[in-house]
């Protein structure tokens, strides 16, 4: 945790502030929020092809919604940090043996022999988050928006509405797409308070959790008098 507290932040406060501004616009009905991603990421999924597919899916959903509603999207990906997995019980029984529950790659491994909690995995989670963000930022900066946001509808060929679907996809491809069409933000459920605190930084007079642009409280940790609510009370994002 001491090492994590000294590592560079994964996102910038100004980016978190921009997301807050866009969320306010969405609350006023001026934008449409698209949010999606894995319930729990795995270290082995930190691969270029998979990450490209994930971010293109979120951005393409935004493009579809904008085409339908004429409202610009706010694209938020649950990615680059959701390596913890909430579990209802601390242990489970496998082949008659009681072992620690798998709580995500940030904490322990899925294989039975790797179920012991290992704090070094917190650093592995940081490195995988940094690698993921580095790839996503590079891809969205370099990709041609028209190509990246093109929606392939060929698998819907048997649909009775395929002619209309195809026409909509073609119309979307014909629209001018600026750099803003590739804008995305990261988010995750902030379960591990020790980890989240280690990645919290004071910027000016505010505190930001700079592991992601947006963090939220999950259902298991939303007790009004609990530590998670107290922690969230003090951060700006």
Tab-separated table of C-alpha atoms in Angstrom:
chain	number	residue	atom	x	y	z
A	1	UNK	CA	0.000	0.000	0.000
A	2	UNK	CA	2.898	2.343	0.684
A	3	UNK	CA	4.205	1.697	-2.827
A	4	UNK	CA	0.754	2.263	-4.359
A	5	UNK	CA	0.525	5.559	-2.526
A	6	UNK	CA	3.643	6.792	-4.299
A	7	UNK	CA	2.867	5.570	-7.808
A	8	UNK	CA	1.526	8.046	-10.409
A	9	UNK	CA	-2.250	8.470	-10.610
A	10	UNK	CA	-3.991	6.553	-13.387
A	11	UNK	CA	-6.257	9.439	-14.420
A	12	UNK	CA	-6.191	13.220	-14.063
A	13	UNK	CA	-8.424	15.358	-11.818
A	14	UNK	CA	-9.401	17.534	-14.781
A	15	UNK	CA	-10.726	14.438	-16.568
A	16	UNK	CA	-12.826	13.511	-13.537
A	17	UNK	CA	-14.163	17.075	-13.384
A	18	UNK	CA	-15.088	16.918	-17.065
A	19	UNK	CA	-17.004	13.699	-16.520
A	20	UNK	CA	-18.895	15.316	-13.655
A	21	UNK	CA	-19.833	18.183	-15.987
A	22	UNK	CA	-21.052	15.750	-18.657
A	23	UNK	CA	-23.060	13.785	-16.088
A	24	UNK	CA	-24.755	17.028	-15.053
A	25	UNK	CA	-25.659	17.627	-18.700
A	26	UNK	CA	-27.085	14.119	-18.876
A	27	UNK	CA	-29.144	14.791	-15.752
A	28	UNK	CA	-30.625	17.798	-17.552
A	29	UNK	CA	-31.581	15.570	-20.494
A	30	UNK	CA	-28.893	16.964	-22.781
A	31	UNK	CA	-26.838	13.754	-23.047
A	32	UNK	CA	-27.329	9.988	-22.812
A	33	UNK	CA	-25.163	7.856	-20.523
A	34	UNK	CA	-23.680	4.619	-21.857
A	35	UNK	CA	-21.968	2.513	-19.191
A	36	UNK	CA	-20.786	-1.067	-19.503
A	37	UNK	CA	-17.993	-3.513	-18.792
A	38	UNK	CA	-17.013	-6.636	-16.888
A	39	UNK	CA	-18.362	-7.413	-13.433
A	40	UNK	CA	-14.819	-8.500	-12.610
A	41	UNK	CA	-11.821	-8.088	-14.888
A	42	UNK	CA	-9.115	-10.723	-15.077
A	43	UNK	CA	-5.402	-10.134	-15.544
A	44	UNK	CA	-5.364	-12.584	-18.460
A	45	UNK	CA	-7.893	-10.412	-20.328
A	46	UNK	CA	-5.426	-7.529	-20.575
A	47	UNK	CA	-4.824	-8.148	-24.284
A	48	UNK	CA	-4.947	-5.666	-27.149
A	49	UNK	CA	-7.559	-7.402	-29.298
A	50	UNK	CA	-9.963	-7.896	-26.401
A	51	UNK	CA	-9.525	-4.351	-25.099
A	52	UNK	CA	-10.057	-2.909	-28.588
A	53	UNK	CA	-13.267	-4.904	-28.950
A	54	UNK	CA	-14.530	-3.745	-25.551
A	55	UNK	CA	-13.924	-0.039	-26.071
A	56	UNK	CA	-15.292	-0.137	-29.629
A	57	UNK	CA	-18.470	-1.786	-28.340
A	58	UNK	CA	-19.051	0.946	-25.751
A	59	UNK	CA	-18.300	3.730	-28.240
A	60	UNK	CA	-20.468	2.133	-30.934
A	61	UNK	CA	-23.351	1.902	-28.464
A	62	UNK	CA	-22.894	5.619	-27.919
A	63	UNK	CA	-22.994	6.247	-31.659
A	64	UNK	CA	-26.186	4.213	-32.024
A	65	UNK	CA	-27.898	6.048	-29.184
A	66	UNK	CA	-26.850	9.407	-30.610
A	67	UNK	CA	-28.271	8.425	-34.002
A	68	UNK	CA	-31.584	7.436	-32.416
A	69	UNK	CA	-31.961	10.223	-29.844
A	70	UNK	CA	-29.885	13.047	-31.372
A	71	UNK	CA	-28.264	13.396	-27.944
A	72	UNK	CA	-24.473	13.077	-27.607
A	73	UNK	CA	-23.415	10.165	-25.396
A	74	UNK	CA	-21.264	9.994	-22.293
A	75	UNK	CA	-19.352	6.728	-22.658
A	76	UNK	CA	-18.177	5.181	-19.390
A	77	UNK	CA	-16.353	1.847	-19.442
A	78	UNK	CA	-16.119	-0.400	-16.395
A	79	UNK	CA	-12.522	-1.200	-17.157
A	80	UNK	CA	-8.909	-0.720	-16.022
A	81	UNK	CA	-9.537	-1.305	-12.339
A	82	UNK	CA	-12.357	-3.768	-11.600
A	83	UNK	CA	-10.059	-6.597	-10.506
A	84	UNK	CA	-11.866	-7.153	-7.212
A	85	UNK	CA	-14.924	-9.384	-7.008
A	86	UNK	CA	-17.593	-9.070	-4.276
A	87	UNK	CA	-18.532	-12.328	-2.588
A	88	UNK	CA	-21.277	-13.007	-0.080
A	89	UNK	CA	-19.181	-15.440	1.961
A	90	UNK	CA	-15.439	-15.397	2.775
A	91	UNK	CA	-15.063	-19.155	2.178
A	92	UNK	CA	-16.485	-21.864	-0.068
A	93	UNK	CA	-16.289	-25.655	-0.182
A	94	UNK	CA	-14.486	-27.273	-3.131
A	95	UNK	CA	-14.169	-31.064	-3.287
A	96	UNK	CA	-15.060	-31.288	0.388
A	97	UNK	CA	-12.393	-28.766	1.409
A	98	UNK	CA	-13.204	-25.325	2.805
A	99	UNK	CA	-11.057	-22.689	1.100
A	100	UNK	CA	-11.042	-18.920	0.734
A	101	UNK	CA	-13.531	-17.635	-1.824
A	102	UNK	CA	-12.118	-16.254	-5.050
A	103	UNK	CA	-12.360	-12.484	-4.628
A	104	UNK	CA	-10.763	-11.389	-7.889
A	105	UNK	CA	-7.241	-11.236	-9.258
A	106	UNK	CA	-6.498	-8.206	-7.071
A	107	UNK	CA	-6.737	-10.431	-3.987
A	108	UNK	CA	-6.207	-14.098	-4.829
A	109	UNK	CA	-6.156	-16.559	-7.706
A	110	UNK	CA	-8.979	-18.722	-9.032
A	111	UNK	CA	-6.947	-21.934	-8.815
A	112	UNK	CA	-7.411	-23.698	-5.474
A	113	UNK	CA	-3.690	-23.461	-4.696
A	114	UNK	CA	-3.777	-19.677	-5.204
A	115	UNK	CA	-6.636	-18.848	-2.843
A	116	UNK	CA	-4.413	-17.356	-0.147
A	117	UNK	CA	-4.713	-13.545	-0.113
A	118	UNK	CA	-1.607	-11.943	-1.576
A	119	UNK	CA	-0.987	-8.182	-1.174
A	120	UNK	CA	1.461	-8.228	-4.088
A	121	UNK	CA	-1.585	-8.723	-6.332
A	122	UNK	CA	-2.621	-5.135	-5.568
A	123	UNK	CA	0.488	-3.959	-7.403
A	124	UNK	CA	-0.243	-6.362	-10.258
A	125	UNK	CA	-3.710	-4.821	-10.458
A	126	UNK	CA	-2.182	-1.342	-10.746
A	127	UNK	CA	0.180	-2.426	-13.544
A	128	UNK	CA	-2.626	-4.107	-15.472
A	129	UNK	CA	-4.832	-1.034	-15.045
A	130	UNK	CA	-2.012	1.203	-16.273
A	131	UNK	CA	-1.359	-1.045	-19.287
A	132	UNK	CA	-5.068	-1.148	-20.118
A	133	UNK	CA	-5.437	2.617	-19.901
A	134	UNK	CA	-2.286	3.160	-21.947
A	135	UNK	CA	-3.654	0.954	-24.727
A	136	UNK	CA	-7.136	2.494	-24.665
A	137	UNK	CA	-5.816	6.049	-24.735
A	138	UNK	CA	-3.463	5.229	-27.597
A	139	UNK	CA	-6.112	3.391	-29.584
A	140	UNK	CA	-8.789	6.071	-29.268
A	141	UNK	CA	-6.262	8.792	-30.125
A	142	UNK	CA	-4.929	7.061	-33.231
A	143	UNK	CA	-7.984	5.255	-34.627
A	144	UNK	CA	-10.092	6.644	-37.443
A	145	UNK	CA	-13.439	7.407	-35.727
A	146	UNK	CA	-15.409	6.561	-38.857
A	147	UNK	CA	-13.829	3.108	-39.029
A	148	UNK	CA	-13.840	2.417	-35.265
A	149	UNK	CA	-17.501	3.389	-34.879
A	150	UNK	CA	-18.771	1.526	-37.952
A	151	UNK	CA	-21.470	-0.920	-36.833
A	152	UNK	CA	-21.420	-4.345	-38.508
A	153	UNK	CA	-25.038	-5.514	-38.870
A	154	UNK	CA	-24.391	-8.468	-41.180
A	155	UNK	CA	-25.295	-10.984	-38.453
A	156	UNK	CA	-28.834	-9.566	-38.440
A	157	UNK	CA	-29.464	-10.469	-42.066
A	158	UNK	CA	-32.342	-12.814	-41.184
A	159	UNK	CA	-34.266	-10.075	-39.372
A	160	UNK	CA	-37.480	-8.822	-40.940
A	161	UNK	CA	-36.254	-5.302	-40.202
A	162	UNK	CA	-32.835	-5.795	-41.752
A	163	UNK	CA	-33.401	-3.230	-44.518
A	164	UNK	CA	-34.090	-0.502	-41.972
A	165	UNK	CA	-31.264	-1.650	-39.692
A	166	UNK	CA	-28.845	-1.642	-42.601
A	167	UNK	CA	-30.005	1.805	-43.719
A	168	UNK	CA	-29.519	3.172	-40.191
A	169	UNK	CA	-26.022	1.692	-40.003
A	170	UNK	CA	-25.139	3.254	-43.351
A	171	UNK	CA	-26.551	6.601	-42.255
A	172	UNK	CA	-24.463	6.469	-39.089
A	173	UNK	CA	-21.323	5.733	-41.085
A	174	UNK	CA	-21.994	8.755	-43.279
A	175	UNK	CA	-22.032	11.205	-40.393
A	176	UNK	CA	-19.016	13.359	-39.654
A	177	UNK	CA	-17.323	12.204	-36.460
A	178	UNK	CA	-14.997	14.493	-34.599
A	179	UNK	CA	-12.410	13.569	-31.985
A	180	UNK	CA	-15.091	13.799	-29.306
A	181	UNK	CA	-16.751	10.690	-30.699
A	182	UNK	CA	-13.871	8.624	-29.266
A	183	UNK	CA	-14.006	10.126	-25.776
A	184	UNK	CA	-14.396	7.628	-22.942
A	185	UNK	CA	-14.093	7.490	-19.172
A	186	UNK	CA	-13.226	4.674	-16.788
A	187	UNK	CA	-15.115	3.486	-13.734
A	188	UNK	CA	-15.300	0.684	-11.190
A	189	UNK	CA	-16.972	-0.295	-7.952
A	190	UNK	CA	-14.660	0.808	-5.138
A	191	UNK	CA	-14.789	-2.224	-2.853
A	192	UNK	CA	-11.273	-2.442	-1.405
A	193	UNK	CA	-11.009	0.672	0.724
A	194	UNK	CA	-7.322	0.191	1.509
A	195	UNK	CA	-6.568	0.083	-2.216
A	196	UNK	CA	-8.833	3.027	-3.033
A	197	UNK	CA	-7.327	5.130	-0.255
A	198	UNK	CA	-3.819	4.382	-1.499
A	199	UNK	CA	-4.783	5.767	-4.922
A	200	UNK	CA	-6.455	8.878	-3.503
A	201	UNK	CA	-4.613	12.165	-3.966
A	202	UNK	CA	-5.136	15.692	-2.672
A	203	UNK	CA	-5.390	18.208	-5.510
A	204	UNK	CA	-5.802	21.774	-4.383
A	205	UNK	CA	-8.446	21.725	-1.686
A	206	UNK	CA	-10.103	18.484	-2.869
A	207	UNK	CA	-9.420	14.767	-2.691
A	208	UNK	CA	-9.773	12.612	-5.813
A	209	UNK	CA	-9.695	8.865	-6.213
A	210	UNK	CA	-7.418	8.828	-9.248
A	211	UNK	CA	-7.674	5.109	-9.950
A	212	UNK	CA	-10.619	5.931	-12.244
A	213	UNK	CA	-12.694	8.855	-13.455
A	214	UNK	CA	-15.726	7.555	-11.544
A	215	UNK	CA	-16.016	5.166	-8.618
A	216	UNK	CA	-19.196	3.998	-6.947
A	217	UNK	CA	-20.493	2.151	-3.898
A	218	UNK	CA	-21.770	-1.389	-4.415
A	219	UNK	CA	-24.806	-2.982	-2.858
A	220	UNK	CA	-22.800	-4.895	-0.247
A	221	UNK	CA	-21.035	-1.783	1.076
A	222	UNK	CA	-23.740	0.908	1.007
A	223	UNK	CA	-24.502	1.002	4.736
A	224	UNK	CA	-25.202	4.617	5.664
A	225	UNK	CA	-22.975	4.445	8.729
A	226	UNK	CA	-20.327	2.311	7.011
A	227	UNK	CA	-16.737	3.077	6.099
A	228	UNK	CA	-17.399	3.193	2.347
A	229	UNK	CA	-20.004	5.939	2.647
A	230	UNK	CA	-17.655	7.897	4.907
A	231	UNK	CA	-14.824	7.534	2.389
A	232	UNK	CA	-17.000	8.595	-0.556
A	233	UNK	CA	-18.151	11.633	1.399
A	234	UNK	CA	-14.633	12.990	1.178
A	235	UNK	CA	-13.775	12.545	-2.515
A	236	UNK	CA	-14.685	14.737	-5.471
A	237	UNK	CA	-15.310	11.945	-7.976
